[in-house]
Coordinates of C-alpha atoms in Angstrom, one line a residue:
Chain A
M1 CA 32.3 -8.6 15.5
S2 CA 31.3 -8.2 19.0
R3 CA 27.9 -9.8 19.8
P4 CA 25.8 -7.0 20.9
R5 CA 23.3 -7.8 24.0
R6 CA 19.7 -8.3 23.1
L7 CA 17.9 -5.0 23.3
R8 CA 14.9 -4.8 25.4
A9 CA 12.8 -1.8 24.8
A10 CA 12.1 -0.2 28.2
E11 CA 11.4 3.1 26.8
P12 CA 8.3 3.9 24.9
R13 CA 9.9 3.2 21.2
Q14 CA 11.6 0.2 19.5
G15 CA 15.0 -0.4 20.1
V16 CA 17.6 -0.2 17.4
A17 CA 21.2 -1.4 17.2
A18 CA 23.7 -0.7 14.3
I19 CA 26.3 -3.1 13.8
E20 CA 29.2 -2.6 11.4
V21 CA 30.4 -5.9 9.7
E22 CA 33.4 -6.8 7.6
G23 CA 32.7 -7.7 4.2
S24 CA 34.3 -11.0 4.4
R25 CA 31.8 -11.9 7.4
W26 CA 28.7 -10.6 5.7
R27 CA 27.1 -13.9 5.0
E28 CA 28.2 -15.4 8.4
S29 CA 26.8 -12.2 10.4
C30 CA 23.5 -12.4 8.5
R31 CA 23.3 -16.3 8.9
R32 CA 23.9 -16.0 12.7
E33 CA 21.1 -13.2 13.0
L34 CA 18.5 -15.8 11.3
G35 CA 19.9 -18.7 13.1
D36 CA 19.1 -16.6 16.7
G37 CA 15.6 -16.4 15.5
A38 CA 15.7 -12.8 13.9
R39 CA 13.5 -12.2 11.2
F40 CA 14.8 -10.4 8.0
C41 CA 12.9 -7.3 7.4
G42 CA 14.7 -5.6 4.6
A43 CA 17.9 -4.3 3.0
Y44 CA 19.0 -1.0 1.4
A45 CA 22.1 0.5 -0.2
S46 CA 23.2 4.0 0.8
G47 CA 26.3 6.2 0.2
D48 CA 27.4 7.2 -3.1
R49 CA 29.7 5.4 -5.8
L50 CA 32.8 6.3 -3.8
A51 CA 31.6 5.0 -0.6
R52 CA 28.7 2.5 -1.1
R53 CA 27.3 0.8 1.8
W54 CA 24.8 -2.0 2.2
S55 CA 22.6 -2.8 5.1
A56 CA 20.1 -5.6 6.0
L57 CA 17.7 -5.4 8.8
F58 CA 16.7 -8.0 11.2
A59 CA 13.8 -7.8 13.5
D60 CA 13.7 -9.3 17.1
G61 CA 10.6 -8.5 18.8
P62 CA 10.5 -4.9 19.3
S63 CA 14.1 -4.3 18.3
T64 CA 15.7 -4.0 15.2
R65 CA 19.4 -4.7 14.3
V66 CA 20.9 -3.1 11.3
L67 CA 24.0 -4.8 9.9
T68 CA 26.0 -2.7 7.7
T69 CA 29.0 -3.3 5.3
R70 CA 31.2 -1.5 3.1
V71 CA 30.8 -2.3 -0.4
D72 CA 33.9 -3.0 -2.6
R73 CA 33.9 -2.3 -6.1
D74 CA 30.1 -2.6 -6.1
Q75 CA 30.1 -6.4 -5.3
L76 CA 29.4 -8.3 -2.5
P77 CA 28.1 -11.9 -1.5
T78 CA 24.3 -12.5 -1.8
I79 CA 22.3 -13.8 1.1
V80 CA 19.2 -14.9 -0.7
D81 CA 20.2 -18.4 -0.5
L82 CA 19.9 -17.8 3.5
V83 CA 16.7 -15.8 3.1
A84 CA 14.7 -15.8 0.0
A85 CA 12.8 -12.6 1.4
A86 CA 15.8 -10.6 0.4
Q87 CA 15.4 -11.4 -3.4
W88 CA 13.5 -8.2 -4.3
D89 CA 15.7 -6.1 -1.9
E90 CA 19.0 -7.3 -3.8
R91 CA 17.3 -7.0 -7.2
E92 CA 16.3 -3.4 -6.5
A93 CA 19.9 -2.5 -5.2
H94 CA 21.2 -3.9 -8.5
D95 CA 19.0 -2.0 -10.8
L96 CA 19.2 1.4 -8.9
H97 CA 22.3 1.3 -7.2
G98 CA 24.5 -0.7 -9.6
L99 CA 25.4 -3.5 -6.6
R100 CA 26.4 -7.0 -7.9
F101 CA 25.6 -10.0 -5.7
E102 CA 27.9 -12.9 -6.0
G103 CA 25.8 -16.0 -6.0
H104 CA 22.4 -14.5 -6.9
E105 CA 22.1 -16.3 -10.1
P106 CA 20.4 -15.4 -12.3
L107 CA 19.8 -11.5 -11.0
R108 CA 16.8 -10.5 -12.8
A109 CA 15.9 -7.0 -13.5
L110 CA 13.2 -5.6 -11.3
V111 CA 13.0 -1.8 -11.4
D112 CA 15.0 -1.5 -14.6
H113 CA 12.5 -1.4 -17.6
T114 CA 15.1 -0.9 -20.4
V115 CA 15.8 -4.6 -20.5
D116 CA 14.5 -7.2 -22.7
T117 CA 11.7 -9.5 -21.7
A118 CA 14.2 -12.4 -21.1
A119 CA 16.3 -10.3 -18.7
W120 CA 13.3 -10.4 -16.1
T121 CA 11.1 -13.2 -16.6
T122 CA 11.7 -16.8 -15.9
P123 CA 12.1 -19.2 -18.5
V124 CA 9.0 -21.6 -18.6
E125 CA 9.2 -24.3 -21.3
G126 CA 7.0 -27.2 -22.3
R127 CA 4.4 -28.5 -24.5
G128 CA 1.4 -25.9 -24.9
V129 CA 3.2 -23.3 -22.5
H130 CA 2.7 -19.8 -23.6
Q131 CA 2.7 -16.4 -22.0
V132 CA -0.2 -13.8 -21.4
A133 CA 0.7 -10.4 -20.8
V134 CA -1.6 -8.0 -19.0
G135 CA -0.9 -4.3 -18.3
P136 CA 0.3 -1.6 -17.2
V137 CA -2.9 -0.4 -18.0
H138 CA -5.9 -2.5 -16.7
A139 CA -9.6 -2.8 -17.3
G140 CA -10.8 -1.4 -14.1
V141 CA -9.7 1.6 -11.9
I142 CA -6.4 -0.1 -10.9
E143 CA -3.0 0.8 -10.4
S144 CA -0.6 0.5 -13.1
G145 CA 1.7 -2.7 -13.4
H146 CA 2.5 -5.5 -15.6
F147 CA 2.0 -9.3 -15.1
R148 CA 3.3 -12.0 -17.5
F149 CA 1.6 -15.3 -16.7
H150 CA 3.1 -18.5 -18.1
V151 CA 0.1 -20.9 -18.7
V152 CA -0.9 -24.1 -20.0
G153 CA -4.5 -23.7 -21.1
E154 CA -6.2 -21.8 -18.2
R155 CA -3.6 -22.9 -15.6
I156 CA -1.1 -20.6 -14.3
L157 CA 2.4 -22.4 -14.1
H158 CA 4.3 -19.1 -13.1
L159 CA 3.8 -15.7 -12.7
D160 CA 6.3 -12.8 -13.5
T161 CA 5.4 -9.5 -12.2
R162 CA 6.7 -6.3 -13.1
L163 CA 6.0 -3.3 -11.1
F164 CA 7.8 -0.1 -10.7
Y165 CA 5.7 2.0 -13.5
K166 CA 4.8 4.1 -11.0
H167 CA 8.5 4.7 -10.0
R168 CA 8.7 8.6 -9.0
G169 CA 12.0 8.5 -7.1
L170 CA 10.5 9.8 -4.0
E171 CA 13.3 8.2 -1.8
R172 CA 15.9 10.2 -3.8
A173 CA 13.5 13.3 -3.9
A174 CA 13.5 13.3 -0.1
E175 CA 17.1 13.3 0.4
G176 CA 19.0 16.6 1.3
R177 CA 15.6 17.7 2.7
E178 CA 15.3 18.9 6.4
L179 CA 14.6 16.0 8.6
P180 CA 10.8 17.0 9.4
D181 CA 10.2 17.9 5.8
G182 CA 11.0 14.3 4.6
L183 CA 7.5 13.0 6.1
R184 CA 5.5 14.2 3.1
F185 CA 7.6 12.2 0.8
A186 CA 7.0 9.0 2.8
Q187 CA 3.4 9.8 3.5
R188 CA 2.8 10.3 -0.4
A189 CA 4.3 7.1 -1.3
C190 CA 0.9 5.5 -0.8
G191 CA -2.8 7.1 -0.2
A192 CA -3.8 4.0 1.5
C193 CA -1.0 3.7 3.9
A194 CA -0.4 7.3 4.3
V195 CA -0.7 7.1 8.1
T196 CA 1.5 4.0 8.5
N197 CA 4.3 5.5 6.5
A198 CA 4.0 9.2 8.1
V199 CA 4.1 7.6 11.6
A200 CA 6.9 4.9 10.7
Y201 CA 8.6 8.1 9.4
A202 CA 7.9 10.4 12.5
Q203 CA 9.1 7.4 14.9
A204 CA 12.4 6.9 13.0
C205 CA 12.8 10.8 12.9
E206 CA 12.2 11.1 16.4
S207 CA 14.6 8.2 17.4
V208 CA 17.7 10.0 15.6
L209 CA 16.4 13.3 17.4
G210 CA 16.3 11.8 20.9
L211 CA 12.5 12.4 21.2
L212 CA 10.3 10.2 23.3
P213 CA 6.7 10.0 22.3
T214 CA 4.2 11.0 25.2
R215 CA 1.0 9.0 26.0
E216 CA -0.9 11.3 24.0
L217 CA 0.9 11.1 21.3
R218 CA 1.1 7.3 21.4
R219 CA -2.7 7.5 21.7
A220 CA -3.3 9.9 19.0
R221 CA -1.1 7.8 16.6
T222 CA -2.8 4.6 17.4
L223 CA -6.1 6.1 16.9
L224 CA -5.0 7.3 13.5
L225 CA -3.6 3.9 12.4
E226 CA -6.5 2.0 13.4
L227 CA -8.9 4.3 11.5
E228 CA -6.7 3.8 8.6
R229 CA -6.9 -0.1 9.0
L230 CA -10.9 0.4 9.4
Y231 CA -11.4 2.0 6.0
N232 CA -8.8 -0.1 4.4
H233 CA -10.3 -3.5 5.6
L234 CA -13.7 -2.5 4.7
N235 CA -12.6 -1.7 1.2
D236 CA -10.5 -4.8 0.8
I237 CA -13.3 -7.2 1.7
G238 CA -15.5 -5.3 -0.7
A239 CA -12.9 -5.5 -3.5
A240 CA -12.8 -9.3 -3.0
C241 CA -16.7 -9.3 -3.5
A242 CA -16.1 -7.6 -6.7
G243 CA -13.7 -9.8 -7.8
I244 CA -16.0 -12.8 -7.7
G245 CA -19.0 -10.4 -9.3
F246 CA -20.8 -10.3 -6.0
A247 CA -22.4 -7.0 -6.6
S248 CA -24.5 -6.5 -3.3
G249 CA -21.6 -7.5 -1.2
N250 CA -18.9 -5.0 -3.0
M251 CA -21.6 -2.2 -2.7
A252 CA -22.6 -2.8 0.9
F253 CA -18.9 -2.6 1.8
A254 CA -18.3 0.4 -0.4
A255 CA -21.3 2.3 1.5
L256 CA -19.6 1.2 4.9
K257 CA -16.1 2.4 3.7
E258 CA -17.4 5.8 2.6
R259 CA -18.9 6.1 6.2
A260 CA -15.5 5.4 7.5
M261 CA -13.7 8.0 5.3
R262 CA -16.5 10.8 6.2
L263 CA -15.6 9.9 10.2
N264 CA -11.9 10.4 9.3
K265 CA -12.7 13.9 7.7
E266 CA -14.5 14.8 10.7
L267 CA -11.9 13.8 13.1
A268 CA -8.7 14.7 11.4
G269 CA -9.6 17.0 8.6
H270 CA -8.8 14.5 5.7
R271 CA -10.5 11.6 4.4
F272 CA -7.3 9.6 3.9
L273 CA -6.0 11.2 7.1
F274 CA -3.2 13.0 5.1
G275 CA -1.3 15.5 7.5
S276 CA -2.3 14.2 10.5
A277 CA 0.9 12.6 11.9
E278 CA 3.8 14.6 12.1
V279 CA 7.7 14.6 13.5
G280 CA 7.7 15.2 17.3
A281 CA 3.9 16.4 17.8
S282 CA 0.5 15.5 17.4
R283 CA -2.2 18.1 16.7
L284 CA -5.3 15.8 16.8
V285 CA -7.7 17.0 19.6
L286 CA -10.8 15.0 20.3
A287 CA -12.7 16.8 23.1
S288 CA -14.8 14.4 25.3
Q289 CA -17.9 15.2 23.5
L290 CA -16.5 14.8 20.0
A291 CA -14.8 11.4 21.3
G292 CA -18.3 10.4 22.8
R293 CA -20.0 10.9 19.4
T294 CA -17.5 9.0 17.5
R295 CA -17.6 6.3 19.7
G296 CA -21.5 6.1 19.2
Q297 CA -20.8 6.4 15.2
L298 CA -18.3 3.5 15.3
R299 CA -20.5 1.4 17.4
E300 CA -23.1 1.8 14.6
L301 CA -20.6 1.0 11.7
R302 CA -19.3 -2.0 13.7
Q303 CA -23.0 -3.5 14.1
D304 CA -23.7 -2.8 10.4
A305 CA -20.4 -4.4 9.0
A306 CA -21.0 -7.2 11.3
Q307 CA -24.3 -7.8 9.6
V308 CA -23.0 -7.3 6.3
W309 CA -20.1 -9.6 6.7
R310 CA -22.5 -12.4 8.2
E311 CA -24.3 -12.3 4.9
V312 CA -21.1 -12.7 2.8
R313 CA -20.1 -15.1 5.1
F314 CA -23.1 -17.4 4.9
S315 CA -24.0 -16.9 1.4
G316 CA -23.3 -20.4 -0.2
S317 CA -22.3 -19.1 -3.7
V318 CA -19.8 -16.8 -2.3
Q319 CA -18.0 -19.1 -0.2
A320 CA -17.9 -21.7 -3.0
R321 CA -15.7 -19.3 -4.7
L322 CA -13.3 -18.6 -2.0
G323 CA -12.3 -21.7 -0.5
G324 CA -9.1 -23.3 -1.9
V325 CA -8.2 -20.7 -4.3
G326 CA -4.8 -18.8 -4.4
V327 CA -3.3 -21.1 -1.3
L328 CA 0.0 -19.7 0.2
D329 CA 1.1 -22.5 2.6
R330 CA 2.7 -21.5 5.9
D331 CA 6.0 -22.7 4.7
S332 CA 6.1 -20.6 1.8
A333 CA 4.8 -17.6 3.5
A334 CA 7.5 -17.9 6.1
R335 CA 10.2 -18.3 3.4
L336 CA 9.2 -15.5 1.3
G337 CA 8.9 -13.1 4.2
A338 CA 5.1 -12.6 3.9
V339 CA 3.6 -10.2 6.5
G340 CA 0.2 -9.0 7.6
P341 CA -3.2 -10.3 7.0
A342 CA -1.9 -12.7 4.4
A343 CA 0.9 -14.1 6.7
R344 CA -1.8 -14.7 9.3
A345 CA -4.1 -16.4 6.9
S346 CA -1.3 -18.8 6.2
G347 CA -0.8 -19.4 10.0
L348 CA 2.3 -17.1 10.9
E349 CA 1.6 -15.3 14.3
Q350 CA 3.4 -12.0 13.2
D351 CA 1.8 -8.6 14.1
T352 CA 3.9 -5.7 14.6
R353 CA 1.2 -4.2 16.7
S354 CA 2.4 -6.5 19.5
D355 CA 6.0 -5.0 19.2
S356 CA 5.1 -1.4 19.3
P357 CA 6.0 0.2 22.6
G358 CA 5.8 3.5 20.9
L359 CA 2.0 3.1 20.2
W360 CA -0.7 2.4 22.4
Y361 CA -1.9 -1.2 22.0
G362 CA -2.2 -2.9 25.5
S363 CA 0.0 -5.7 26.5
S364 CA -3.1 -8.1 25.9
F365 CA -3.3 -7.2 22.3
A366 CA -3.2 -10.4 20.3
A367 CA -2.9 -10.9 16.6
A368 CA -6.2 -11.9 15.2
G369 CA -6.4 -14.9 12.8
P370 CA -8.8 -16.7 10.9
E371 CA -10.7 -20.2 12.2
A372 CA -8.9 -22.3 9.7
R373 CA -5.3 -21.0 8.8
T374 CA -5.8 -22.3 5.2
G375 CA -4.1 -19.8 3.5
D376 CA -6.3 -19.3 0.8
V377 CA -8.6 -16.2 -0.3
S378 CA -11.2 -17.2 2.2
A379 CA -8.8 -17.4 5.1
R380 CA -7.3 -13.9 4.0
L381 CA -11.1 -12.5 4.0
Q382 CA -11.8 -14.0 7.3
V383 CA -8.5 -12.5 8.8
R384 CA -9.6 -9.1 7.7
A385 CA -13.1 -9.6 9.3
S386 CA -11.7 -10.5 12.5
E387 CA -9.2 -7.8 12.5
L388 CA -12.2 -5.3 11.9
E389 CA -13.6 -6.5 15.2
S390 CA -10.2 -5.9 17.2
T391 CA -9.9 -2.5 15.4
F392 CA -13.3 -1.4 16.7
E393 CA -12.3 -2.8 19.9
V394 CA -9.1 -0.5 20.1
L395 CA -10.9 2.5 18.7
D396 CA -13.7 2.2 21.3
D397 CA -11.2 2.1 24.0
L398 CA -9.1 5.0 23.0
L399 CA -12.4 7.1 22.4
S400 CA -13.5 6.5 25.9
A401 CA -11.3 9.5 27.0
P402 CA -10.6 12.6 25.2
I403 CA -7.3 13.1 23.2
A404 CA -5.2 16.1 23.6
A405 CA -2.6 17.6 21.3
D406 CA 1.0 17.2 22.6
I407 CA 4.6 17.3 21.9
A408 CA 7.3 14.4 22.3
S409 CA 9.7 14.7 25.2
P410 CA 13.3 15.7 24.3
S411 CA 14.6 13.3 26.9
G412 CA 15.7 10.2 25.0
P413 CA 19.1 9.1 23.7
K414 CA 20.0 9.8 19.9
A415 CA 19.9 6.7 17.8
P416 CA 22.8 6.7 15.3
I417 CA 20.1 5.5 12.6
G418 CA 16.6 5.9 12.5
V419 CA 14.6 2.7 12.1
A420 CA 10.8 2.2 12.9
R421 CA 8.4 -0.8 12.1
V422 CA 4.7 -0.2 11.8
E423 CA 2.0 -2.6 10.9
S424 CA 0.0 -1.3 8.2
P425 CA -3.4 -2.7 6.8
R426 CA -1.1 -5.0 4.5
G427 CA 1.6 -5.9 7.0
E428 CA 4.7 -4.5 8.4
T429 CA 6.4 -1.7 7.0
V430 CA 9.7 -0.4 7.8
C431 CA 11.3 2.9 7.6
V432 CA 14.9 3.6 7.7
L433 CA 16.4 7.0 7.6
E434 CA 20.0 8.0 7.8
H435 CA 21.0 11.8 8.3
D436 CA 23.6 14.2 8.2
L437 CA 22.9 16.8 11.1
F438 CA 19.8 17.9 10.1
R439 CA 19.3 16.9 6.5
L440 CA 18.2 13.5 5.2
R441 CA 21.0 11.5 3.7
R442 CA 19.0 8.4 2.6
L443 CA 15.2 7.5 3.2
H444 CA 14.2 4.1 2.6
L445 CA 10.7 2.7 3.1
R446 CA 9.8 -1.2 2.7
T447 CA 6.3 -1.4 3.0
G448 CA 4.0 -4.4 3.7
S449 CA 3.1 -4.6 0.1
Y450 CA 6.8 -4.7 -0.9
A451 CA 7.2 -7.7 1.3
N452 CA 4.2 -9.5 0.1
W453 CA 4.5 -9.3 -3.8
P454 CA 6.5 -12.4 -4.1
A455 CA 4.0 -14.2 -1.7
L456 CA 1.2 -13.2 -4.0
A457 CA 3.1 -14.3 -7.2
E458 CA 3.5 -17.7 -5.4
A459 CA 0.0 -17.9 -4.4
S460 CA -1.2 -17.4 -7.8
A461 CA 0.9 -20.5 -9.5
R462 CA -1.3 -23.6 -10.1
N463 CA -4.5 -21.5 -10.2
L464 CA -6.9 -20.6 -13.0
L465 CA -5.9 -17.6 -14.8
P466 CA -9.5 -16.2 -14.4
D467 CA -8.8 -16.7 -10.5
F468 CA -6.2 -14.1 -10.7
P469 CA -8.0 -11.0 -10.1
L470 CA -9.9 -12.7 -7.2
I471 CA -6.4 -13.7 -5.7
N472 CA -4.8 -10.2 -6.3
K473 CA -7.7 -8.6 -4.5
S474 CA -7.3 -10.9 -1.6
F475 CA -4.1 -9.6 -0.8
E476 CA -4.8 -6.0 -2.1
L477 CA -1.2 -4.9 -2.2
C478 CA -0.5 -1.2 -3.3
Y479 CA 1.6 -0.6 -6.2
A480 CA 2.3 3.0 -5.3
C481 CA 4.3 2.2 -2.2
V482 CA 6.4 -0.6 -3.9
D483 CA 7.3 1.8 -6.8
R484 CA 7.9 4.8 -4.7
Chain B
M1 CA -28.7 -11.5 0.1
F2 CA -32.1 -10.0 1.1
V3 CA -30.4 -8.6 4.2
L4 CA -27.8 -7.1 2.0
L5 CA -30.3 -5.7 -0.5
R6 CA -32.3 -4.1 2.3
H7 CA -29.2 -2.6 3.9
L8 CA -28.4 -1.0 0.6
Q9 CA -31.9 0.2 0.1
R10 CA -31.5 2.1 3.6
V11 CA -28.2 3.5 2.4
R12 CA -29.8 4.7 -0.6
R13 CA -32.6 6.6 1.0
E14 CA -30.4 8.1 3.5
A15 CA -28.3 9.4 0.9
A16 CA -31.2 11.2 -0.9
L17 CA -29.4 11.6 -3.9
P18 CA -30.8 14.4 -6.2
P19 CA -32.7 13.2 -9.4
R20 CA -31.2 12.4 -12.8
R21 CA -30.7 15.0 -15.3
G22 CA -31.3 14.5 -19.1
A23 CA -30.7 11.2 -20.5
R24 CA -26.9 11.4 -21.7
S25 CA -23.7 9.3 -21.1
L26 CA -20.0 9.6 -21.0
A27 CA -17.5 6.7 -21.0
I28 CA -14.5 7.1 -19.3
R29 CA -11.1 5.1 -19.3
H30 CA -8.7 5.8 -16.4
V31 CA -4.9 5.6 -16.6
D32 CA -3.0 5.8 -13.6
A33 CA 0.3 7.4 -14.3
G34 CA 2.0 7.3 -11.2
S35 CA -0.7 8.5 -8.4
C36 CA -0.6 7.4 -4.6
N37 CA -3.7 5.4 -5.1
A38 CA -5.9 8.0 -3.3
C39 CA -7.2 9.3 -6.6
E40 CA -8.2 5.7 -7.5
H41 CA -9.8 5.1 -4.2
E42 CA -11.8 8.1 -4.8
L43 CA -12.6 7.5 -8.2
T44 CA -14.2 4.0 -7.3
A45 CA -16.0 5.7 -4.5
T46 CA -18.0 7.5 -6.9
A47 CA -19.8 4.4 -7.8
A48 CA -20.7 3.9 -4.2
P49 CA -24.3 4.0 -3.1
Q50 CA -23.7 7.4 -1.5
Y51 CA -22.7 8.9 -5.1
D52 CA -23.9 6.4 -7.8
L53 CA -22.4 8.2 -10.7
Q54 CA -23.9 5.5 -13.0
R55 CA -27.2 7.1 -12.5
F56 CA -25.9 9.6 -14.8
G57 CA -24.9 7.7 -17.6
L58 CA -21.2 7.7 -16.7
D59 CA -19.1 4.6 -17.1
I60 CA -15.7 3.4 -16.5
V61 CA -15.0 1.5 -19.6
A62 CA -12.5 -1.2 -20.1
S63 CA -10.9 -0.1 -23.2
P64 CA -9.9 3.2 -24.4
R65 CA -11.4 2.4 -28.0
H66 CA -14.7 2.8 -26.0
A67 CA -14.1 5.9 -24.1
D68 CA -15.0 9.7 -24.6
V69 CA -12.7 10.8 -21.8
L70 CA -9.2 9.7 -20.6
L71 CA -9.1 10.6 -17.1
V72 CA -5.4 10.5 -15.8
T73 CA -4.1 10.2 -12.4
G74 CA -0.4 11.1 -11.0
P75 CA 2.4 13.1 -12.1
V76 CA 3.1 11.0 -15.3
T77 CA 6.2 8.9 -14.8
T78 CA 8.6 8.1 -17.6
R79 CA 7.8 4.6 -17.3
M80 CA 4.0 5.2 -17.8
E81 CA 4.4 7.9 -20.8
G82 CA 4.5 5.2 -23.4
A83 CA 1.3 3.4 -22.2
L84 CA -0.4 6.8 -21.5
L85 CA 0.2 8.1 -25.0
A86 CA -0.9 4.7 -26.6
A87 CA -4.1 4.8 -24.5
Y88 CA -4.9 8.4 -25.8
E89 CA -4.0 7.3 -29.5
A90 CA -6.4 4.2 -29.3
M91 CA -9.2 6.6 -28.6
P92 CA -11.9 7.5 -31.1
E93 CA -12.8 11.3 -31.8
P94 CA -13.9 13.4 -30.4
R95 CA -11.8 12.7 -27.1
R96 CA -11.3 14.7 -23.9
V97 CA -8.5 14.5 -21.4
A98 CA -9.3 14.7 -17.8
A99 CA -6.6 15.4 -15.3
L100 CA -7.7 14.2 -11.8
G101 CA -5.8 15.7 -8.7
D102 CA -3.0 17.9 -8.0
C103 CA 0.0 15.3 -9.1
A104 CA -1.7 15.2 -12.7
L105 CA -1.9 19.0 -12.6
G106 CA 1.6 19.3 -11.4
C107 CA 1.3 20.6 -8.0
G108 CA 1.6 17.6 -5.5
V109 CA 4.3 16.1 -4.1
L110 CA 6.0 14.7 -7.1
G111 CA 9.4 12.9 -7.0
A112 CA 12.6 13.0 -8.6
A113 CA 12.7 15.2 -11.6
A114 CA 14.6 12.5 -13.8
E115 CA 11.7 9.8 -13.3
L116 CA 8.8 12.2 -14.3
A117 CA 7.8 12.9 -17.9
G118 CA 4.7 15.3 -16.7
P119 CA 2.8 17.0 -15.8
L120 CA 0.0 15.8 -18.0
D121 CA -0.4 19.0 -20.1
R122 CA 3.0 18.9 -21.5
L123 CA 2.1 15.8 -22.9
L124 CA -1.6 15.8 -24.0
P125 CA -4.2 18.7 -24.2
V126 CA -6.1 18.9 -20.9
D127 CA -9.8 19.8 -21.1
I128 CA -10.9 19.0 -17.6
R129 CA -9.0 19.9 -14.5
I130 CA -10.1 18.3 -11.2
P131 CA -7.8 19.7 -8.4
G132 CA -7.4 18.3 -5.0
C133 CA -5.0 15.9 -2.8
P134 CA -7.3 13.7 -3.7
P135 CA -10.5 15.6 -4.9
T136 CA -13.4 14.1 -3.2
P137 CA -15.9 11.6 -4.9
Q138 CA -18.4 14.8 -5.1
E139 CA -16.0 17.1 -6.6
I140 CA -14.9 14.2 -9.2
A141 CA -18.6 13.6 -9.7
D142 CA -19.2 17.3 -10.2
A143 CA -16.3 17.8 -12.5
I144 CA -17.1 15.0 -14.8
L145 CA -21.0 15.8 -14.6
D146 CA -20.0 19.3 -15.9
A147 CA -18.2 18.0 -18.9
I148 CA -21.0 15.9 -20.2
P149 CA -22.6 18.8 -22.5
A150 CA -19.2 19.7 -23.6
S151 CA -18.7 16.1 -24.8
Q152 CA -22.0 15.9 -26.6
S153 CA -20.8 18.9 -29.2
P154 CA -17.6 18.0 -30.7
G155 CA -17.0 21.5 -31.9
S156 CA -17.1 23.2 -28.6
P157 CA -14.0 23.6 -26.5

């Protein structure tokens, strides 16, 4: 394998390098990527039973390297011992595509629901250990998923999660569609990350079509992404208040979120901004009057949000419930490949917005962090609160000038494989697409939630069972875009 | 705390919600059968101060055994079919089923046919249909409030 030179994205999009690797050198190649400081950001199977392929993605600044190998007789060596973050990817490929990973022992079922409990749970034994099973239907308005807590008394020793109750086969349903048509499947993978998924799809698609986003396209997409982050962060801080029974904080944030949703509707015609991002074009038009008025509304919202956050922050009884709960230490966050606010709360500086030349974040953009990187519920809330500030800042800047509709410029080189990484409110979302002239051959979506579920399970261990809803809320991961 | 309450009071005043209707109630059990989570967001928003559905005696209850209405979102995946039917079985009669959103009504962006058991009306008798992708909190509120009189007289359709 010849070593490709480091890609530097001079053009307004992330760089992609596709590298073929011999099966016998798979582990060595992956180890070399990791040794060079690249970050694992997903793996997926493609092709059919006769010509199965397995690819792993490694992020290096604004570039992504896609290592691909042919799979012989559905079997290949594992890389989980090199990078624990690949665990779910390999388990999913086993369940959905029949791949077997030598050395990944035991390879527990992840997506397959037909197996016995013992086939997907970790054996936890000892005096007084018992299991508490929760879900898939929960007590509130919550997405469907099953948790199996191994506890002694009230203390969680280990948590096994079983998701994929909402598996709709969206990736498979998108296969064979025309390239621009695949976007609606990516978008509908998740209501709360719809813009992220749609922008990631659009960018991946544009890179294989040789389209480059113009200034207006980049500005419009950044505006939409930050509007999505705004309502999500307001929602998620409120949800954590609900998690400790702090009703006035919950309701105050719910009211703020509703204002953000109404603003979305006014600007882009949809409360969740569905349909606002598309392949190769942007239809968002904000004339200077509307941009100015929106700017004013956002400034009011910013003031009110800051005031409400101050009340939550300096309420002693609230803070007493948040500190030291659900700790994810820095090493675990790095080992498990955590992303987004959860990773930043644990002290990792990773934020894909810094590596997004296809969007409109200035070179001065820096990931926000909490004052103390304690990795607990309190830190995760603080990260969101400080990110709200930077989101308002970015929005204010974007709205200082009108935004016009525009189409992408057809002057870029065509990438062999479409890859885009976009920071969602929950962390980095990776969209990969392989195509066959005009039709989609494979769509793969690995969202921030997918990356973070193992970290949530890790952060829950050693805590009290009644604190799990709070810990869960502090990550506020989606089930829909994990299950797809 | 007082600042928060004052803030909420202001939100409430600005919302200028219509007065309550008669003293009735309806207990709702929600089951997510494969939605994209947007319907859940909007359903949760009906409790926000700008809508405050609880004023009308509407409540999301923790158990299907306490529920009058089973409110279902999503296209019904094969993996949720069993849990959904179990929740329905657990409900006391009279009971109503509401389909919330285009996916539950079989007209959304669904998925691969092999993974879906729905739409909902293939599995359960649907009494209340709330279209939209997702329906807004106001549309959800209106549809559920319209269902209150019907749920009071078990014989009526």
